Tab-separated table of C-alpha atoms and ligand atoms in Angstrom:
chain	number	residue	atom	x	y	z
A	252	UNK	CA	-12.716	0.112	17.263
A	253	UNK	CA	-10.368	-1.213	19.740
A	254	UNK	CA	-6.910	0.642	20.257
A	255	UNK	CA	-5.300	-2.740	20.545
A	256	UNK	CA	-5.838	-3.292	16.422
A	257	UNK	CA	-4.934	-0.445	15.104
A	258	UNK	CA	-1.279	-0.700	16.876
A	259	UNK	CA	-1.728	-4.605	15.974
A	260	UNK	CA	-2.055	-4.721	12.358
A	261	UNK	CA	1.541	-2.854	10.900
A	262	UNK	CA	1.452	-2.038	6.551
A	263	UNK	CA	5.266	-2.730	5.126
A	264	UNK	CA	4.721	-1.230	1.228
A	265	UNK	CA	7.183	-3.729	-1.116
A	266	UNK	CA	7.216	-1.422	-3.885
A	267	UNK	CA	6.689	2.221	-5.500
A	268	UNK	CA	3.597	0.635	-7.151
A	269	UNK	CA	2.464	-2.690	-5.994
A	270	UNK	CA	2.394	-4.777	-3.024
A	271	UNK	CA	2.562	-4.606	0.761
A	272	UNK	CA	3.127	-7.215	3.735
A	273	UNK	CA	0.841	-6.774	6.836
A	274	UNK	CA	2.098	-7.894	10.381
A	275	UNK	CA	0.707	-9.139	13.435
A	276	UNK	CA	-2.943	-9.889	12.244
A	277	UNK	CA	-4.457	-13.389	12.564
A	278	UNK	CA	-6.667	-14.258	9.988
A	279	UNK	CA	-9.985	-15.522	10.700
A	280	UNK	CA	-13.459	-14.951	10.819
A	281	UNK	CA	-13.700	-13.204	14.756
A	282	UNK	CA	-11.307	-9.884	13.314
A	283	UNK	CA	-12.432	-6.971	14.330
A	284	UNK	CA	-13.879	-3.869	12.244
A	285	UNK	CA	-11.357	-1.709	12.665
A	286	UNK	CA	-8.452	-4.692	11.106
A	287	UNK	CA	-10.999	-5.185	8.419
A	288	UNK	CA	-10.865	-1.878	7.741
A	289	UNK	CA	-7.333	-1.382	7.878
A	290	UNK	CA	-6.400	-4.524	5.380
A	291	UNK	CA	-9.501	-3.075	2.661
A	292	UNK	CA	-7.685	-0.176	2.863
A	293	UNK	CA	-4.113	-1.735	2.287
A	294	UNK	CA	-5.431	-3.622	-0.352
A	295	UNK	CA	-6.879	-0.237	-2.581
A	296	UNK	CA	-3.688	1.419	-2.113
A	297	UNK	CA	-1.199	-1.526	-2.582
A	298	UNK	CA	-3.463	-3.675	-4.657
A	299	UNK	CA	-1.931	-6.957	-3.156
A	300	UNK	CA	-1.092	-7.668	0.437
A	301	UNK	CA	-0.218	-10.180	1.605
A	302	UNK	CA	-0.065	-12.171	5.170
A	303	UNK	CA	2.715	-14.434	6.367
A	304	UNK	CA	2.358	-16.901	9.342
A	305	UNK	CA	-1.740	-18.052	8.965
A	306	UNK	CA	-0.822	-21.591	9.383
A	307	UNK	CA	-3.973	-21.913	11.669
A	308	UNK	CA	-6.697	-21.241	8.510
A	309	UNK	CA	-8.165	-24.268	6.981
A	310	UNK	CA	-10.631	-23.860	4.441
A	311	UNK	CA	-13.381	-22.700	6.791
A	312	UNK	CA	-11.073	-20.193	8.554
A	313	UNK	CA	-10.309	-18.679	5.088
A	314	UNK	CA	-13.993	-18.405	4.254
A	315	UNK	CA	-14.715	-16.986	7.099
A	316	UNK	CA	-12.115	-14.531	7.081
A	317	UNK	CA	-13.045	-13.727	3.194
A	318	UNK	CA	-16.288	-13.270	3.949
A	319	UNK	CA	-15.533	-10.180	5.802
A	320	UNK	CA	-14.005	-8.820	2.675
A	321	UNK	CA	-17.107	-9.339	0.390
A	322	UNK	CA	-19.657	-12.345	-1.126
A	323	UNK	CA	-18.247	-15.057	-2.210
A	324	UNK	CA	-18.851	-16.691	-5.470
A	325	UNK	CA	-18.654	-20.385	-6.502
A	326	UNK	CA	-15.068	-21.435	-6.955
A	327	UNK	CA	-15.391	-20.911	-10.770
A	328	UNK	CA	-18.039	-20.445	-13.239
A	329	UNK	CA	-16.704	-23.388	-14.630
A	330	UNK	CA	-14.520	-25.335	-12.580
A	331	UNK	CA	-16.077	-26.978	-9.679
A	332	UNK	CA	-15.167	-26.343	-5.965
A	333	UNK	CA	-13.576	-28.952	-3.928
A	334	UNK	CA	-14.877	-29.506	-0.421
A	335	UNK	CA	-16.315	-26.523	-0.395
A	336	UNK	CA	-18.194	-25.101	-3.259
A	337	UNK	CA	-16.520	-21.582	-2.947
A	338	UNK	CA	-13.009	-23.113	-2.712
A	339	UNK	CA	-11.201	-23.418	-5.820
A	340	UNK	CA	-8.014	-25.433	-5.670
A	341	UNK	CA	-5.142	-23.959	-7.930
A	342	UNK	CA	-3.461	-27.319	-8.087
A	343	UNK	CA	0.247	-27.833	-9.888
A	344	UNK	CA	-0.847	-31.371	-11.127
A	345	UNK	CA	-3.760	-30.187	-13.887
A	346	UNK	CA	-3.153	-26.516	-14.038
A	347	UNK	CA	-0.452	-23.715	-14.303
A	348	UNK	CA	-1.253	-20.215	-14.572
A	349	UNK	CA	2.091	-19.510	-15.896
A	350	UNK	CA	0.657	-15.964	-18.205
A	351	UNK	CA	-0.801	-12.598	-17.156
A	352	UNK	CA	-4.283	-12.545	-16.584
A	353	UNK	CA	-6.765	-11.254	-14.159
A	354	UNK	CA	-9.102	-13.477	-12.680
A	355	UNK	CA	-12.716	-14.573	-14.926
A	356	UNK	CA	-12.456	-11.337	-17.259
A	357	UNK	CA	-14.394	-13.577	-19.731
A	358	UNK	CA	-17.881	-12.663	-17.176
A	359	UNK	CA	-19.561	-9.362	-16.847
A	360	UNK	CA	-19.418	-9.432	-13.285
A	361	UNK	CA	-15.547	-9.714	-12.874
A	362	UNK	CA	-14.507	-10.968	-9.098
A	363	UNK	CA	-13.480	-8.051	-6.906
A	364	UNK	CA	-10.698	-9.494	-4.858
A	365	UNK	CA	-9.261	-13.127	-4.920
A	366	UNK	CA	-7.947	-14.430	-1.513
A	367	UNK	CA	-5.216	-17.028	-2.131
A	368	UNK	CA	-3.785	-19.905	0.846
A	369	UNK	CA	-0.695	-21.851	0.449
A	370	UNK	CA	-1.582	-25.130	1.128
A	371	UNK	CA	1.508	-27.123	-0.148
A	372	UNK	CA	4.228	-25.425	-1.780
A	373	UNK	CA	7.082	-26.678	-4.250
A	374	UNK	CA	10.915	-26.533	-2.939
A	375	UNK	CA	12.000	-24.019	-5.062
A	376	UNK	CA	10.168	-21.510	-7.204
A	377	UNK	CA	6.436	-21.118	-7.900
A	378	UNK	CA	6.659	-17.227	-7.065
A	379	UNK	CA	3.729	-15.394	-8.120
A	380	UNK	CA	4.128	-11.982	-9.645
A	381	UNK	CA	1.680	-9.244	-9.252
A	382	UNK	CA	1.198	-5.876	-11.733
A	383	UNK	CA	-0.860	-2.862	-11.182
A	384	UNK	CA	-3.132	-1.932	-14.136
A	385	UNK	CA	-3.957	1.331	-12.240
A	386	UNK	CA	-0.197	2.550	-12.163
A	387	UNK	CA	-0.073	1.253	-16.049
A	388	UNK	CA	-2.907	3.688	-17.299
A	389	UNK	CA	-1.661	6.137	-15.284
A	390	UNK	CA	2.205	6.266	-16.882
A	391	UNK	CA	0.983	5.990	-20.407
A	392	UNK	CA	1.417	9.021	-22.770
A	393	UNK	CA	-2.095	11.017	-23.297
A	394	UNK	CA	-2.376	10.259	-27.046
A	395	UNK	CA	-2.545	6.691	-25.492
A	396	UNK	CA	-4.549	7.412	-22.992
A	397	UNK	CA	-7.274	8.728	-25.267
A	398	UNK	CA	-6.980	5.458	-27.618
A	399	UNK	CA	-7.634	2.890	-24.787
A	400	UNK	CA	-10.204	5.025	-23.189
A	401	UNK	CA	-12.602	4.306	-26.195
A	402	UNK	CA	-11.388	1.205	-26.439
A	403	UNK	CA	-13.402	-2.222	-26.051
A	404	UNK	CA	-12.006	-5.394	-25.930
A	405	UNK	CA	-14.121	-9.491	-26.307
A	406	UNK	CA	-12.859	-11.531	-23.532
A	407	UNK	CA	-13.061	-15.512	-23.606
A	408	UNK	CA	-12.549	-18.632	-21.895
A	409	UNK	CA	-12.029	-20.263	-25.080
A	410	UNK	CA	-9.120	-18.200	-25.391
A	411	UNK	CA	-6.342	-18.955	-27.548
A	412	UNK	CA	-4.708	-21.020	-24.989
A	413	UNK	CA	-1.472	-21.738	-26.909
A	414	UNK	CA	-0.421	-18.096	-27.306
A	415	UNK	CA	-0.199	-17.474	-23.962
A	416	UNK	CA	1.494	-20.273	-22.259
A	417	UNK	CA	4.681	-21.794	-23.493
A	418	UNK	CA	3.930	-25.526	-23.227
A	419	UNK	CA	6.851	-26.689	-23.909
A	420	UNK	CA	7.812	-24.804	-20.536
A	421	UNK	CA	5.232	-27.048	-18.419
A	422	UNK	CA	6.609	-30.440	-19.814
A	423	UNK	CA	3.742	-30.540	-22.506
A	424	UNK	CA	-0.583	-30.689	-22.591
A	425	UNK	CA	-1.237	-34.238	-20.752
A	426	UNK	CA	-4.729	-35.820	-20.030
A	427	UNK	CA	-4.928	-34.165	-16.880
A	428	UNK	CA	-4.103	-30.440	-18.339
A	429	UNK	CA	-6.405	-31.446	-21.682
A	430	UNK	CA	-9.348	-32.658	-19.133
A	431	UNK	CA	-8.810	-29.476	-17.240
A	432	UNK	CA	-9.281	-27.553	-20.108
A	433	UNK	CA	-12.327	-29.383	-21.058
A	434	UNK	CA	-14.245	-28.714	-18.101
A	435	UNK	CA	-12.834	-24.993	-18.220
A	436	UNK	CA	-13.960	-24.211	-21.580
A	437	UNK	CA	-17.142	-26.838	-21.221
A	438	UNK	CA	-19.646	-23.548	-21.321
A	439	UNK	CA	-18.233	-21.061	-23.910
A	440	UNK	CA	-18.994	-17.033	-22.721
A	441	UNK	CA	-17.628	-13.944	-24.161
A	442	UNK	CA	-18.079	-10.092	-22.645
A	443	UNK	CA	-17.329	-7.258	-23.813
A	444	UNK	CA	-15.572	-5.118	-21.429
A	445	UNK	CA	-14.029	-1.753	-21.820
A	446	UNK	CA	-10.370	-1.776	-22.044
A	447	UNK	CA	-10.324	1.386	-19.028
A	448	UNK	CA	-12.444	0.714	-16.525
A	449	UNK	CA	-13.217	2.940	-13.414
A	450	UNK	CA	-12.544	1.179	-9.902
A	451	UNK	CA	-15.952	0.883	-8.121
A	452	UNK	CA	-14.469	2.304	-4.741
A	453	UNK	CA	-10.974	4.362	-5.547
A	454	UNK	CA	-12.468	5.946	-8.615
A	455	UNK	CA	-9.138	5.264	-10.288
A	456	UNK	CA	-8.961	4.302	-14.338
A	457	UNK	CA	-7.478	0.328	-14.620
A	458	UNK	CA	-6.445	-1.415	-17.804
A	459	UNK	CA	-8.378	-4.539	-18.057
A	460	UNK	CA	-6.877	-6.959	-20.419
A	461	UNK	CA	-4.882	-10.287	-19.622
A	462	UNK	CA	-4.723	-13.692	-21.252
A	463	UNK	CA	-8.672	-14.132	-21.874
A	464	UNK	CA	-9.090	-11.375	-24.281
A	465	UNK	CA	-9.627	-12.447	-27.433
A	466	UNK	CA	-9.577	-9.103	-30.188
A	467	UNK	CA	-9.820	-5.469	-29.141
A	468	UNK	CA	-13.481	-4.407	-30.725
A	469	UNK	CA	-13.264	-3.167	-34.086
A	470	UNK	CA	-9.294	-4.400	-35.053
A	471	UNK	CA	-8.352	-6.728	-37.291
A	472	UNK	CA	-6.686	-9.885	-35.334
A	473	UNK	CA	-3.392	-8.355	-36.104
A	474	UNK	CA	-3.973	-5.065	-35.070
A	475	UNK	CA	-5.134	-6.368	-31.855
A	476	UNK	CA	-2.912	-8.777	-31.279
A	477	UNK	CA	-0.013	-5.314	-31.674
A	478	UNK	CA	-1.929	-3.338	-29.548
A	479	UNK	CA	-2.540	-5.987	-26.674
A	480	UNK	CA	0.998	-6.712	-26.693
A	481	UNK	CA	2.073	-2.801	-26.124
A	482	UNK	CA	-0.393	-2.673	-23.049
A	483	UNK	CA	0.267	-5.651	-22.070
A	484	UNK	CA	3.939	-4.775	-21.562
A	485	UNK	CA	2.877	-1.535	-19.960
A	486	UNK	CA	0.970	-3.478	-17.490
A	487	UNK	CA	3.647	-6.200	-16.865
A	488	UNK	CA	6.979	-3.754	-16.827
A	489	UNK	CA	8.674	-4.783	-13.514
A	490	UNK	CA	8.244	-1.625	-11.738
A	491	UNK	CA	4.685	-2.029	-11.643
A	492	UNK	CA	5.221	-5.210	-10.117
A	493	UNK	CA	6.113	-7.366	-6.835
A	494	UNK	CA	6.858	-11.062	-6.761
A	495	UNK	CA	5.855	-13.466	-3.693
A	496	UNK	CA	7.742	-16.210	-2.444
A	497	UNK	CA	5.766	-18.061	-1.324
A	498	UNK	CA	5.983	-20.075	2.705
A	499	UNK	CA	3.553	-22.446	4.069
A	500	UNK	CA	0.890	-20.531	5.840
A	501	UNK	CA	1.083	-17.280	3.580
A	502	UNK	CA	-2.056	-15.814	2.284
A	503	UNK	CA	-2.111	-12.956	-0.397
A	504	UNK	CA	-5.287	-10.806	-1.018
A	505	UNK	CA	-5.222	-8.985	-4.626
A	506	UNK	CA	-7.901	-6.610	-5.915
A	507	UNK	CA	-8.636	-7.935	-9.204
A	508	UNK	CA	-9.823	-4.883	-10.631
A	509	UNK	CA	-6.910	-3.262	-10.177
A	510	UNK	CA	-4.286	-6.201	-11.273
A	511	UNK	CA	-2.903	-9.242	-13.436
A	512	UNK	CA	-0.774	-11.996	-11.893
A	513	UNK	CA	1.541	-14.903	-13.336
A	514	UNK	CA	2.494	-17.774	-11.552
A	515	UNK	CA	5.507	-18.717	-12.362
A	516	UNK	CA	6.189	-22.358	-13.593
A	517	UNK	CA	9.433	-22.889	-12.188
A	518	UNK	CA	9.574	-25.814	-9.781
A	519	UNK	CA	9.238	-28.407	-12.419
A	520	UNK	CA	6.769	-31.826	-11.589
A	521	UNK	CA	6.960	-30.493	-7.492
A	522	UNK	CA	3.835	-30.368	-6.194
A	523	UNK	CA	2.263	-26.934	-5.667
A	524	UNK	CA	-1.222	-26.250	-4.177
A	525	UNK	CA	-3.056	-23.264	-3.006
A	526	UNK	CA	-6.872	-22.513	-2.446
A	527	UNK	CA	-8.724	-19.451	-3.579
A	528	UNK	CA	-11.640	-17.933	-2.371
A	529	UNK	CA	-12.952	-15.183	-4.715
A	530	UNK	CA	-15.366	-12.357	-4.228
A	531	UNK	CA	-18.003	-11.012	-6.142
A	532	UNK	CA	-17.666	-7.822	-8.322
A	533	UNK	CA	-19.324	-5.138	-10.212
A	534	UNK	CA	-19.815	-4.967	-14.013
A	535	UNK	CA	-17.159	-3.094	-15.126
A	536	UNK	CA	-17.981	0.597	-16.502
A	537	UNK	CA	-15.819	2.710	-18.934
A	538	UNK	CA	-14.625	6.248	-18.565
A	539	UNK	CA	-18.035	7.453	-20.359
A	540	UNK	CA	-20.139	5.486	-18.011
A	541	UNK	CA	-20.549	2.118	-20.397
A	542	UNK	CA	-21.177	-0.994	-18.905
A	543	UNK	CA	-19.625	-4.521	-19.634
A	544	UNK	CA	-22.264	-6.968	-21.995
A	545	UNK	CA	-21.527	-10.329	-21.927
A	546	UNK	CA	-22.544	-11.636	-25.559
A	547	UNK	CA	-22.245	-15.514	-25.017
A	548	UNK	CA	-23.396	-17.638	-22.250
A	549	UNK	CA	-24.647	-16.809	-19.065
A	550	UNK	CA	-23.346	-16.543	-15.677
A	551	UNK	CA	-25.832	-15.319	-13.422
A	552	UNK	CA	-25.380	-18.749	-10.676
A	553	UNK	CA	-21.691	-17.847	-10.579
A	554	UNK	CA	-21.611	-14.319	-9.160
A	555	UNK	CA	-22.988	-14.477	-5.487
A	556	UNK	CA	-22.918	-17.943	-3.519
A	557	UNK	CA	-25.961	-18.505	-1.469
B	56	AKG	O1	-0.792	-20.260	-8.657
B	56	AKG	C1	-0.787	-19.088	-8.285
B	56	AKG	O2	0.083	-18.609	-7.564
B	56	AKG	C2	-1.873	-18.177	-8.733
B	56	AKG	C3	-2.817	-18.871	-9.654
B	56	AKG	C4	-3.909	-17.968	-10.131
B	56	AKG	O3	-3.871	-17.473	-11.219
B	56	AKG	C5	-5.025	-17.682	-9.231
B	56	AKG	O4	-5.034	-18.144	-8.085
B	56	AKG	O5	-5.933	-16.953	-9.650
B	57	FE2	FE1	-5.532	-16.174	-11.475
């Protein structure tokens, strides 16, 4: 543990809940133990950090750096990498993730943390917005509390699409989007995950929900479709959250079992890129020690990358 990092590497929290910036690290695969250390601990507490100034990372760098975080999985289960097979390029011109989610709910083996590079960025808007599912569970009332704690809920790729992203908003479904969507949906899963699960590391009770669950177990469609929406307004009510604007060379780490995100579609036909890297994660147990089943498809090649 050198002396020099831990004076280096300076937390700035952006929120009550959610978010913090850390200064004076570079990014890369040669940081020491003691900076790793420091940013997985930034990341529990705040959920998201994030990193301004990494214009030096290519693809490589970011790997490398991510690596120190965790395994790596292929870009997608569905969606091949580009260059790289752990690279997955969020890309403006055939995709938009313009609705709450957190990342590949619709596995059993959800990805831990998602490391996200600007690579070319729009000239105004395409923020992303952040929300802590931890804070969430924690503010609700305890009669609510002890509903969502039994609670089980089918997530999907072949989710219902439509419902959660204004189209109209993104100029319409063209053959890139539709061929996008193909290849997303091209192997169907479903898993059943609780609806509280308890974080792997911090011990702390998350919501997990977000635009891939398809009915709460044991609802009719409108009964879940109620209920998601009143925890899905718990989760996304803006003191929970913290919005990113983005510059070229930021990079911003989020624990996925602990968040949703939006990216926000405001910059029109600009182009926007960024590359994720995302790490592997546990199956997701409830508060009485349940674990996650996925009941379609199977995704054992996605999880860890060789
Ligand atoms: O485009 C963004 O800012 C985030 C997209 C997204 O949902 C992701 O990288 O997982
Ligand atoms: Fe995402």
């Amino acid at each position: 543990m050198t002396v020099q990092a831990e004076v280096a590497a300076r937390v700035v929290r952006l929120g009550e809940h959610t978010g913090a910036r850390i200064d004076g690290v570079r990014l890369g695969g040669d940081l020491d133990a003691a900076t790793v250390a420091r940013i997985r601990a930034a990341l529990l507490t705040h959920k998201v950090i994030f990193f301004r100034g990494q214009q030096h990372l290519d693809d490589t760098g970011q790997l490398a750096f991510a690596s120190l975080l965790g395994t790596p999985t292929l870009a997608h289960p569905t969606v091949p990498g580009q260059g790289n097979a752990a690279v997955l390029p969020i890309d403006s011109d055939y995709s938009k993730a313009n609705s709450w989610h957190t990342d590949v709910t619709f596995v059993d083996r959800v990805p831990a943390i998602s490391v996200l590079r600007a690579v070319r960025l729009p000239p105004y808007g395409g923020d992303t917005t952040w929300a802590n599912t931890v804070a969430a569970y924690d503010k609700l009332p305890e009669p609510l509390k002890a509903l969502v704690d039994r609670l089980w809920a089918v997530h999907s790729n072949a989710y219902d699409y439509a419902a959660s992203v204004d189209e109209a908003r993104i100029g319409g479904v063209d053959v890139k989007f539709q061929s996008y969507r193909d290849t997303f949906e091209s192997t169907v899963y479903e898993t059943e995950h609780p609806v509280v699960r308890v974080h792997p590391e911090t011990g702390e009770r998350a919501l997990l929900l977000g635009h891939f669950v398809k009915r709460l177990v044991g609802l009719t469609s409108g009964e879940s479709q109620a209920l998601f929406q009143l925890l899905q307004q718990r989760v996304t009510q803006l003191e929970n959250t913290v919005r990113w604007h983005w510059r070229e060379g930021d990079v911003a780490i989020w624990d996925n079992r602990a968040t949703q995100h939006y990216a926000i579609a405001d910059y029109e036909d600009n182009p926007r890129r960024l590359h994720r890297i995302t790490l592997a994660g546990d199956v997701p147990v409830s508060v009485d020690g349940t674990r996650s089943t996925t009941r379609i498809g199977d995704a054992s090649h996605y999880s860890a990358l060789a």
